[in-house]
Short mmCIF file of C-alpha atoms and ligand atoms in Angstrom, two decimals:
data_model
loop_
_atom_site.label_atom_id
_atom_site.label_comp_id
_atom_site.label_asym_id
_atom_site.label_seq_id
_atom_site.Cartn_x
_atom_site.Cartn_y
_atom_site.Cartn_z
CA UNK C 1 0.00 0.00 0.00
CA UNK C 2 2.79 2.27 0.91
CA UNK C 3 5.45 1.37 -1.74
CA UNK C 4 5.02 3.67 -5.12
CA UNK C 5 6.50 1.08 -6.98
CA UNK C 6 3.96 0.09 -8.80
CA UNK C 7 4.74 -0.03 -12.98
CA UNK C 8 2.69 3.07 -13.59
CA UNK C 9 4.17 5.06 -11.20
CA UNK C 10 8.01 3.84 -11.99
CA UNK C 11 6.93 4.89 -15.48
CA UNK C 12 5.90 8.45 -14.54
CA UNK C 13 9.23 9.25 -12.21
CA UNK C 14 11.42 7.77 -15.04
CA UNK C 15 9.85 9.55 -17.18
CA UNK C 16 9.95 12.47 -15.37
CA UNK C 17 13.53 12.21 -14.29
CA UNK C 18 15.62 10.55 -17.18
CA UNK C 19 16.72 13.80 -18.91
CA UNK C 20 18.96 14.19 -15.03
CA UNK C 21 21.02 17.08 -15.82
CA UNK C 22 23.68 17.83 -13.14
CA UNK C 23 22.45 20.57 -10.52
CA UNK C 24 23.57 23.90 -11.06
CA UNK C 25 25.82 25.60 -8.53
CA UNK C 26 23.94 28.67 -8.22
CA UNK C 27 20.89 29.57 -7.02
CA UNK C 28 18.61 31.81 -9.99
CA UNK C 29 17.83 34.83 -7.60
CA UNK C 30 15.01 35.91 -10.44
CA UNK C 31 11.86 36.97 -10.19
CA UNK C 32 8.47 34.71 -9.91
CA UNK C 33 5.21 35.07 -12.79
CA UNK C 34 3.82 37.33 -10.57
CA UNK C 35 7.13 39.23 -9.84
CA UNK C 36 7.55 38.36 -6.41
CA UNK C 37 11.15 37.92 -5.95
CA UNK C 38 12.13 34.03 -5.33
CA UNK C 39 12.44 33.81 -1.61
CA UNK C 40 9.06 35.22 -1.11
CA UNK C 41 7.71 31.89 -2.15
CA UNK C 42 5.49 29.69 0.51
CA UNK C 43 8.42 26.90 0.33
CA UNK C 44 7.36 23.85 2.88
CA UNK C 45 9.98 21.86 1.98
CA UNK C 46 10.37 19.38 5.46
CA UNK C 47 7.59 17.10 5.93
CA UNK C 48 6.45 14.15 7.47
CA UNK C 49 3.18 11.74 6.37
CA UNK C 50 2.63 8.08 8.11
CA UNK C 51 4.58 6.82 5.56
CA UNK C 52 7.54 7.58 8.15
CA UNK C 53 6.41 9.09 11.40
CA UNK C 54 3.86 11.69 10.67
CA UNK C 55 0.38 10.99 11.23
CA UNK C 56 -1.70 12.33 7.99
CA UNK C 57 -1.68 10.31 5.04
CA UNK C 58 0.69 11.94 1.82
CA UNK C 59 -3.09 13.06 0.53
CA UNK C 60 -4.34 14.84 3.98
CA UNK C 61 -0.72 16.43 4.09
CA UNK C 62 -0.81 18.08 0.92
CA UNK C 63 -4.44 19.04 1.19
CA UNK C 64 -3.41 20.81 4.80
CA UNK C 65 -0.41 22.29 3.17
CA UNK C 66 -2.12 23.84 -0.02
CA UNK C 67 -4.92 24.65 2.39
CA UNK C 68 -2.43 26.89 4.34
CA UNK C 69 -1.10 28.62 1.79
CA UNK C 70 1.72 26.56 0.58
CA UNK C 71 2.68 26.95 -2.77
CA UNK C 72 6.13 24.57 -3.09
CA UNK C 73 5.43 21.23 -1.05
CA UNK C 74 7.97 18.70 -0.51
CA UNK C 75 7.33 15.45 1.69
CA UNK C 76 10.34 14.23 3.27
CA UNK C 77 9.71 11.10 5.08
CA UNK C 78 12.88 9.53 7.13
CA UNK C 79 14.28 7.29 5.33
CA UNK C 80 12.12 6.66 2.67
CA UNK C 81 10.19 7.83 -0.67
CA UNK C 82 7.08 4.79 -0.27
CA UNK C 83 4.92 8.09 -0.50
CA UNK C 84 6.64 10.06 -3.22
CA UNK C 85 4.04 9.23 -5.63
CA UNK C 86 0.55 9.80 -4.19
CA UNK C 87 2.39 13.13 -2.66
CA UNK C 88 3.21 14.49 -5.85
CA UNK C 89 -0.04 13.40 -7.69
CA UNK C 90 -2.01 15.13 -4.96
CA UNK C 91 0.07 18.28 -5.27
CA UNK C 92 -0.62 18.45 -8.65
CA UNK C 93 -4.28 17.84 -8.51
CA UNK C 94 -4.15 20.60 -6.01
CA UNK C 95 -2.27 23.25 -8.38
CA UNK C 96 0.29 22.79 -5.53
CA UNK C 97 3.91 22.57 -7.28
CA UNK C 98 6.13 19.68 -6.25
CA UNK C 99 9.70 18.77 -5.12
CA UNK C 100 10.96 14.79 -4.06
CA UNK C 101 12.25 14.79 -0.71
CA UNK C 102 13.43 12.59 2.14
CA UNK C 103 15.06 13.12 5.47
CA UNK C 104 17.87 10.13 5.89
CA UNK C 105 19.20 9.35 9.12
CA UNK C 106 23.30 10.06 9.68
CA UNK C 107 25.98 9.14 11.81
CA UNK C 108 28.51 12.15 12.46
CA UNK C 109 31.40 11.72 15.43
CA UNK C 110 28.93 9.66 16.97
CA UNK C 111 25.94 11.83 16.78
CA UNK C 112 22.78 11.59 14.67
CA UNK C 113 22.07 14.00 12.02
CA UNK C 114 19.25 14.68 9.20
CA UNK C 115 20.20 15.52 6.21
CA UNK C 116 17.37 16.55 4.04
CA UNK C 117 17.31 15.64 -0.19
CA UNK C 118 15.35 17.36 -2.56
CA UNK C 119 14.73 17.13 -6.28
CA UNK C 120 15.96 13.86 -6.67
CA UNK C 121 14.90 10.94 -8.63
CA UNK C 122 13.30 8.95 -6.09
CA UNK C 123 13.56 5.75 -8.86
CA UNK C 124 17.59 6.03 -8.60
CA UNK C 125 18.99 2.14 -7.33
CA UNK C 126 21.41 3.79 -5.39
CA UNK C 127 19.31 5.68 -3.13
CA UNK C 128 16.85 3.40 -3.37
CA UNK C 129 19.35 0.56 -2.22
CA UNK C 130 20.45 3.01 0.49
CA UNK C 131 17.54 3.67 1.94
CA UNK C 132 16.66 0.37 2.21
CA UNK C 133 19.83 -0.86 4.05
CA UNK C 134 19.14 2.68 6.67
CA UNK C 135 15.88 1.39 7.28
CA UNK C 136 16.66 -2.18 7.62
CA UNK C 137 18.45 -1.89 11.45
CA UNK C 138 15.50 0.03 12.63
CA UNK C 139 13.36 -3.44 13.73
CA UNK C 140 16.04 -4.82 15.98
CA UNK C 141 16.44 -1.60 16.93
CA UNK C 142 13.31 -1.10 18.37
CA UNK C 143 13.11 -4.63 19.79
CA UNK C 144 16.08 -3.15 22.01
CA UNK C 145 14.70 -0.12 22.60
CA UNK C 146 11.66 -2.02 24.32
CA UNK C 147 13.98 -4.05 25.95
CA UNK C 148 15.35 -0.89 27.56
CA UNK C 149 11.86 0.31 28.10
CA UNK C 150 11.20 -2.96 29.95
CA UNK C 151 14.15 -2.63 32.49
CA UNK C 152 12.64 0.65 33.68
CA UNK C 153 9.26 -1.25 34.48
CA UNK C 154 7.40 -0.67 30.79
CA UNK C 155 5.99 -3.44 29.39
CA UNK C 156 4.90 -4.15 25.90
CA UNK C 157 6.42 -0.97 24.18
CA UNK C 158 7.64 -2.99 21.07
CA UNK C 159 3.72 -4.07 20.16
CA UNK C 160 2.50 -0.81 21.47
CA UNK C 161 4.69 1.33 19.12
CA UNK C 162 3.77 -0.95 16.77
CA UNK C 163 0.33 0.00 16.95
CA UNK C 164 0.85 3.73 15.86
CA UNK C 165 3.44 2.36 12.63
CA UNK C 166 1.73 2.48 8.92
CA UNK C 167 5.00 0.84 7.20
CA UNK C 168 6.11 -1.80 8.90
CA UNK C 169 9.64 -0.97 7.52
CA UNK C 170 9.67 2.46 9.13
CA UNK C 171 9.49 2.05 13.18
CA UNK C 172 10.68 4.94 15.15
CA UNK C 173 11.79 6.34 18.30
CA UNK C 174 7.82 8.47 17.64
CA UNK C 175 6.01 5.68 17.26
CA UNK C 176 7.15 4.50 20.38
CA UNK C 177 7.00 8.26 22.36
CA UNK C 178 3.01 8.08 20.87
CA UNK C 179 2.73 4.75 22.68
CA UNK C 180 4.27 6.39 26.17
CA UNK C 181 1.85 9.20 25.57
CA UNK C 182 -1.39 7.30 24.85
CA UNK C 183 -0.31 4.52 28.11
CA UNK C 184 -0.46 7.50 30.12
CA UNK C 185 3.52 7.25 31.04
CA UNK C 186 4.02 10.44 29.53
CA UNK C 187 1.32 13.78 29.43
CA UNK C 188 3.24 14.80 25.42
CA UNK C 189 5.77 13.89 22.85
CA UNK C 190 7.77 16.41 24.06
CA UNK C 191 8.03 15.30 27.60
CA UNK C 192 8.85 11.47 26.25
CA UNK C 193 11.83 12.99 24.85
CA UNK C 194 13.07 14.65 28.04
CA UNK C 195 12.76 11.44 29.71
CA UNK C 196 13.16 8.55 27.71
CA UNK C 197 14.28 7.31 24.31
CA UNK C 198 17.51 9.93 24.02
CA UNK C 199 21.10 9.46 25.67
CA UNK C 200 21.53 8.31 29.32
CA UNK C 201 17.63 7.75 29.82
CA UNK C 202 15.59 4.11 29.23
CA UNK C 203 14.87 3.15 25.72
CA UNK C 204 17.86 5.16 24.46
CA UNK C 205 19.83 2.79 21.89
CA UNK C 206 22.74 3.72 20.10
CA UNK C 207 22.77 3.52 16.50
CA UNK C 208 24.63 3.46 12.95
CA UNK C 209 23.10 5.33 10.36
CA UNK C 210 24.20 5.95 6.93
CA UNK C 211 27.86 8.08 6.45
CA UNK C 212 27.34 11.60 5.86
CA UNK C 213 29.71 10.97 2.47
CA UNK C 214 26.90 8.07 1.74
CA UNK C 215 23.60 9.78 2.17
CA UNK C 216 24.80 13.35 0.13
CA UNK C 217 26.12 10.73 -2.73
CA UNK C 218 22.64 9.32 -2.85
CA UNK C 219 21.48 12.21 -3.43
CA UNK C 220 23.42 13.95 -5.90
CA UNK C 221 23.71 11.02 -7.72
CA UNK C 222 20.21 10.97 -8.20
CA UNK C 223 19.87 14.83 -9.44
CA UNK C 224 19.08 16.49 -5.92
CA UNK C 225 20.41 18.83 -3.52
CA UNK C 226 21.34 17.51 -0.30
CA UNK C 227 20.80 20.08 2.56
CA UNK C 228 22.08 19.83 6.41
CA UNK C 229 18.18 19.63 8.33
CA UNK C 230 18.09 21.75 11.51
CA UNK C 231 21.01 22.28 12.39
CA UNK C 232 20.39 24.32 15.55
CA UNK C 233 19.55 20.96 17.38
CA UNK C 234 22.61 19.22 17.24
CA UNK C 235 25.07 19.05 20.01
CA UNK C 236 28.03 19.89 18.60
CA UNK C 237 30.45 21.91 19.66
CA UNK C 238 31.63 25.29 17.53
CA UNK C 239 34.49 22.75 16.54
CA UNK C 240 32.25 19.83 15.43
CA UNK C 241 29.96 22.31 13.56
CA UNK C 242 32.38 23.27 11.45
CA UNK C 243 33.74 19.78 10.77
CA UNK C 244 30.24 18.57 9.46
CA UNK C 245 29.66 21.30 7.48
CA UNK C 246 33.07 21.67 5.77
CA UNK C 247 32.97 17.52 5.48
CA UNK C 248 29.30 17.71 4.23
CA UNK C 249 30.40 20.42 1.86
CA UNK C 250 33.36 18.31 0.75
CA UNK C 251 31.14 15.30 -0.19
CA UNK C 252 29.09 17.81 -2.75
CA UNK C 253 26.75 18.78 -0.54
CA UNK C 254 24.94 22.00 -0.99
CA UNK C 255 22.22 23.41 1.04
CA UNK C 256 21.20 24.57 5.17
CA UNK C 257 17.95 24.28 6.39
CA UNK C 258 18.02 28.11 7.88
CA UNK C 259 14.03 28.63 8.57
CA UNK C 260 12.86 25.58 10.07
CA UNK C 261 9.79 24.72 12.71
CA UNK C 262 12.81 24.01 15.47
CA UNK C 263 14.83 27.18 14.85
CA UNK C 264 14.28 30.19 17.35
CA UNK C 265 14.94 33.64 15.79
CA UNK C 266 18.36 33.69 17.35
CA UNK C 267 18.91 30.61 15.80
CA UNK C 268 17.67 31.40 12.40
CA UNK C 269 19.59 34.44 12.44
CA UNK C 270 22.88 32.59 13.73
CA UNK C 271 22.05 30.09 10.68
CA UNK C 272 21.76 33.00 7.92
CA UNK C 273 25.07 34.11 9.16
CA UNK C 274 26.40 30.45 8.61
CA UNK C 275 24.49 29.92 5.08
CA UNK C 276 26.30 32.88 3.83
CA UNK C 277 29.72 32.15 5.37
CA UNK C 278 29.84 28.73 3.54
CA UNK C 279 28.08 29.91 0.55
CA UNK C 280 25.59 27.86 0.81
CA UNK C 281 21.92 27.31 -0.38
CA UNK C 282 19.16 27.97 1.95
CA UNK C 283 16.26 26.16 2.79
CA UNK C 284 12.56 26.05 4.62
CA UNK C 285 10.36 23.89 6.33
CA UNK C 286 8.18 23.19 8.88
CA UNK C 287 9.26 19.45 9.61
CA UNK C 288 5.27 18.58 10.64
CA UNK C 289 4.69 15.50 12.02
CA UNK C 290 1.34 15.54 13.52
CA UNK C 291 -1.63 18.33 13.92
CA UNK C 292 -1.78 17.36 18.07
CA UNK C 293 2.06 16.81 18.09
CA UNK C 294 3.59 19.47 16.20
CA UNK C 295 3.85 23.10 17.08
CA UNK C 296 4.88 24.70 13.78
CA UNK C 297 1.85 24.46 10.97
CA UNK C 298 2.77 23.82 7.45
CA UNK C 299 4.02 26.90 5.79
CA UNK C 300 3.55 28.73 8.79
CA UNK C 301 7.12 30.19 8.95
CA UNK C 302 9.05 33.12 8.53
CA UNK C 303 9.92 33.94 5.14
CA UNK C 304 13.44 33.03 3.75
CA UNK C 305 16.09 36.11 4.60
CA UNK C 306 16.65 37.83 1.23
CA UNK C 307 20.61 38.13 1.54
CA UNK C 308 20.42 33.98 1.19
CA UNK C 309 19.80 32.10 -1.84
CA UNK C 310 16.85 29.73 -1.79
CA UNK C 311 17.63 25.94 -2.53
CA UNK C 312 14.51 25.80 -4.67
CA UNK C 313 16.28 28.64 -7.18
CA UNK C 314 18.76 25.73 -8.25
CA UNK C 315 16.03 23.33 -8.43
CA UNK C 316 13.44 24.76 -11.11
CA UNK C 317 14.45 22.32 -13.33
CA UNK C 318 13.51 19.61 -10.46
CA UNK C 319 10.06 21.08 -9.90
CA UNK C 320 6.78 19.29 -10.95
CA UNK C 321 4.42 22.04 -11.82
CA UNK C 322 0.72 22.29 -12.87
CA UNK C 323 0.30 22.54 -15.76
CA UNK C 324 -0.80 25.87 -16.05
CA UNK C 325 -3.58 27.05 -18.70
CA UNK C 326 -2.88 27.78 -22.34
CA UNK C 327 -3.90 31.84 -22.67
CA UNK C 328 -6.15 31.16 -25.63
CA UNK C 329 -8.40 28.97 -22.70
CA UNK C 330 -7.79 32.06 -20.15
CA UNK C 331 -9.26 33.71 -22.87
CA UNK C 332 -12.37 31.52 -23.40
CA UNK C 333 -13.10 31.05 -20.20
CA UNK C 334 -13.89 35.31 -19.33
P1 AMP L 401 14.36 8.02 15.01
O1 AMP L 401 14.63 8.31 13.58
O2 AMP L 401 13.66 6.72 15.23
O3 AMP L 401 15.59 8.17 15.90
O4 AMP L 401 13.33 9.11 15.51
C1 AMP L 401 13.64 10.47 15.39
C2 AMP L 401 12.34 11.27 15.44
O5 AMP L 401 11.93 11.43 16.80
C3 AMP L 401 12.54 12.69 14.95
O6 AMP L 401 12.40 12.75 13.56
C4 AMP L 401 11.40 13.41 15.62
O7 AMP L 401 10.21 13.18 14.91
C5 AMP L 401 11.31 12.69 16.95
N1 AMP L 401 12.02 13.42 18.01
C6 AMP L 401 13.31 13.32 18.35
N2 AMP L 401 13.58 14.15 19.40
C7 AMP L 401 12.43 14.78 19.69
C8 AMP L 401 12.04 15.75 20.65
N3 AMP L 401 12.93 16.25 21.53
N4 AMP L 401 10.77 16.18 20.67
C9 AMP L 401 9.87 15.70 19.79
N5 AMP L 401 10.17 14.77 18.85
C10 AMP L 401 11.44 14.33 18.80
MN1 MN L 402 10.41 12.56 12.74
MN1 MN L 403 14.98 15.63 11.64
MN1 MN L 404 11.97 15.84 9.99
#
């Protein structure tokens, strides 16, 4: 039900994507139809539908994102592009414009980090292959992380989380925080967080993700932009920082997520700083997860800082637009 890899649908994205040109450097800073200049644009592009560990279907998500005023969608499930398809499709039906995303799981100096892809082709083998092998550990995973969960006197967390997962390929640490919620261990997400499933508290598992070197090249190779997600909410120091973002940088990647759900304006501003420092191409999204869960609404951010140079400015050629009306029907139509 979840997979989009159906014949039809392999058909489309090849289709679609087998003209790959390589990405361009820089970022067009032009002017849009309506001659807004290009980081005016309602860009959502950091997502999350139950095809990871949101809870809206890819249809609901884009309805609630065009309904809010979002005129560039991406979903980026972790791990995963199962819901590539039906997102797209219901963009377009929407007269929503499109870009292929995922969020894919990293291991940096022994810390976990997102890094976002857009614009790719989500038919590539490499990625493909990739993200299968970074979603593969996340079973036993869990089965330890309920282990964990156990020693600190709760039961049953492996087939409660279970309960909240739509693909049974993608269980995570949320599924299991909605399970602490909903048992009454916890009164929020947020609180599970504080408490359990992250370093030095139950349920807390080390794990080993993808290289950062790995996840950009599946991306590139496959015609997106790979872009460092939030970076405000790692725990690195100044040191660190600068060694994943020179590293990431080194490995061809090209974009920051600057305005994101997580960011504070501090943080946004300190990020701006950083986008233009490295020359890099700036991004924005919401990363939604859940209407009860999440506090930042889709499209419901600040707009992109005009000094940067929006991500989606080297991806026009990436975008899947409607198909907008010949003049001569305009015409007929008044
Ligand atoms: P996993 O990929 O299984 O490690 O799960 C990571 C997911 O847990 C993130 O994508 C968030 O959705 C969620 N998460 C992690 N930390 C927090 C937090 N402090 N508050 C709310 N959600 C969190
Ligand atoms: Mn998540
Ligand atoms: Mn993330
Ligand atoms: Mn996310």
């Amino acid at each position: 039900m979840l997979d989009a890899s159906s014949g039809r649908s392999r058909r489309f994205f090849h289709t679609l994507y087998s003209r790959a040109r390589p990405t361009p450097r820089t970022a067009l800073n032009g002017v849009l139809p309506d001659n807004r200049p290009m980081h005016l644009i309602n860009a959502d592009l950091h997502c999350h539908s139950h095809v990871s560990d949101g809870t809206l279907s890819p249809e609901a998500l884009a309805e609630r994102a065009h309904a809010q005023g979002v005129e560039l969608w991406s979903l980026t499930d972790h791990d995963e592009v199962g819901g590539q398809q039906r997102a797209c499709d219901a963009a377009l039906a929407l007269g929503m414009d499109y870009l292929t995303g995922t969020e894919i799981s990293v291991s940096f100096i022994g810390e976990t980090v997102h890094i976002v892809g857009l614009g790719f082709d989500p038919e590539a083998d490499a990625l493909r292959a990739g993200l299968a092998t970074t979603r593969s550990g996340r079973r036993d995973r869990a089965r330890q992380m309920a282990a964990s969960l156990a020693q600190a006197g709760i039961a049953g967390a492996f087939e409660g989380a279970l309960r909240y997962v739509a693909n049974p390929d993608l269980i995570s640490r949320t599924h299991f925080a909605r399970f602490l919620v909903d048992s009454g261990v916890c009164p929020d997400t947020h609180a599970v967080f504080r408490r359990y499933l992250t370093p030095g508290n139950p349920g807390h598992v080390p794990h080993r993700w993808a290289g950062l070197g790995q996840a950009v090249r599946w991306i590139t190779q496959a015609g997106g932009i790979a872009v460092i997600a939030h970076p405000a909410r790692y725990r690195f120091t100044p040191t660190e920082e600068y060694a994943l973002i020179t590293e990431f940088i080194a490995h061809g990647g090209l974009g920051m997520e600057v305005v994101t759900g997580s960011h504070s304006t501090a943080e946004q501003s300190r990020y701006t700083d950083t986008a233009l420092e490295f020359d890099l191409l700036a991004s924005r999204g919401s990363d939604f997860h859940s209407p009860a869960e999440s506090r930042t609404e889709l499209g419901a951010l600040p707009d992109l800082p005009g000094r940067l140079k929006p991500v989606w400015g080297a991806l026009q050629h990436r975008i899947q637009r409607v198909p907008r009306r010949p003049l001569t029907a305009l015409a007929t139509a008044a």
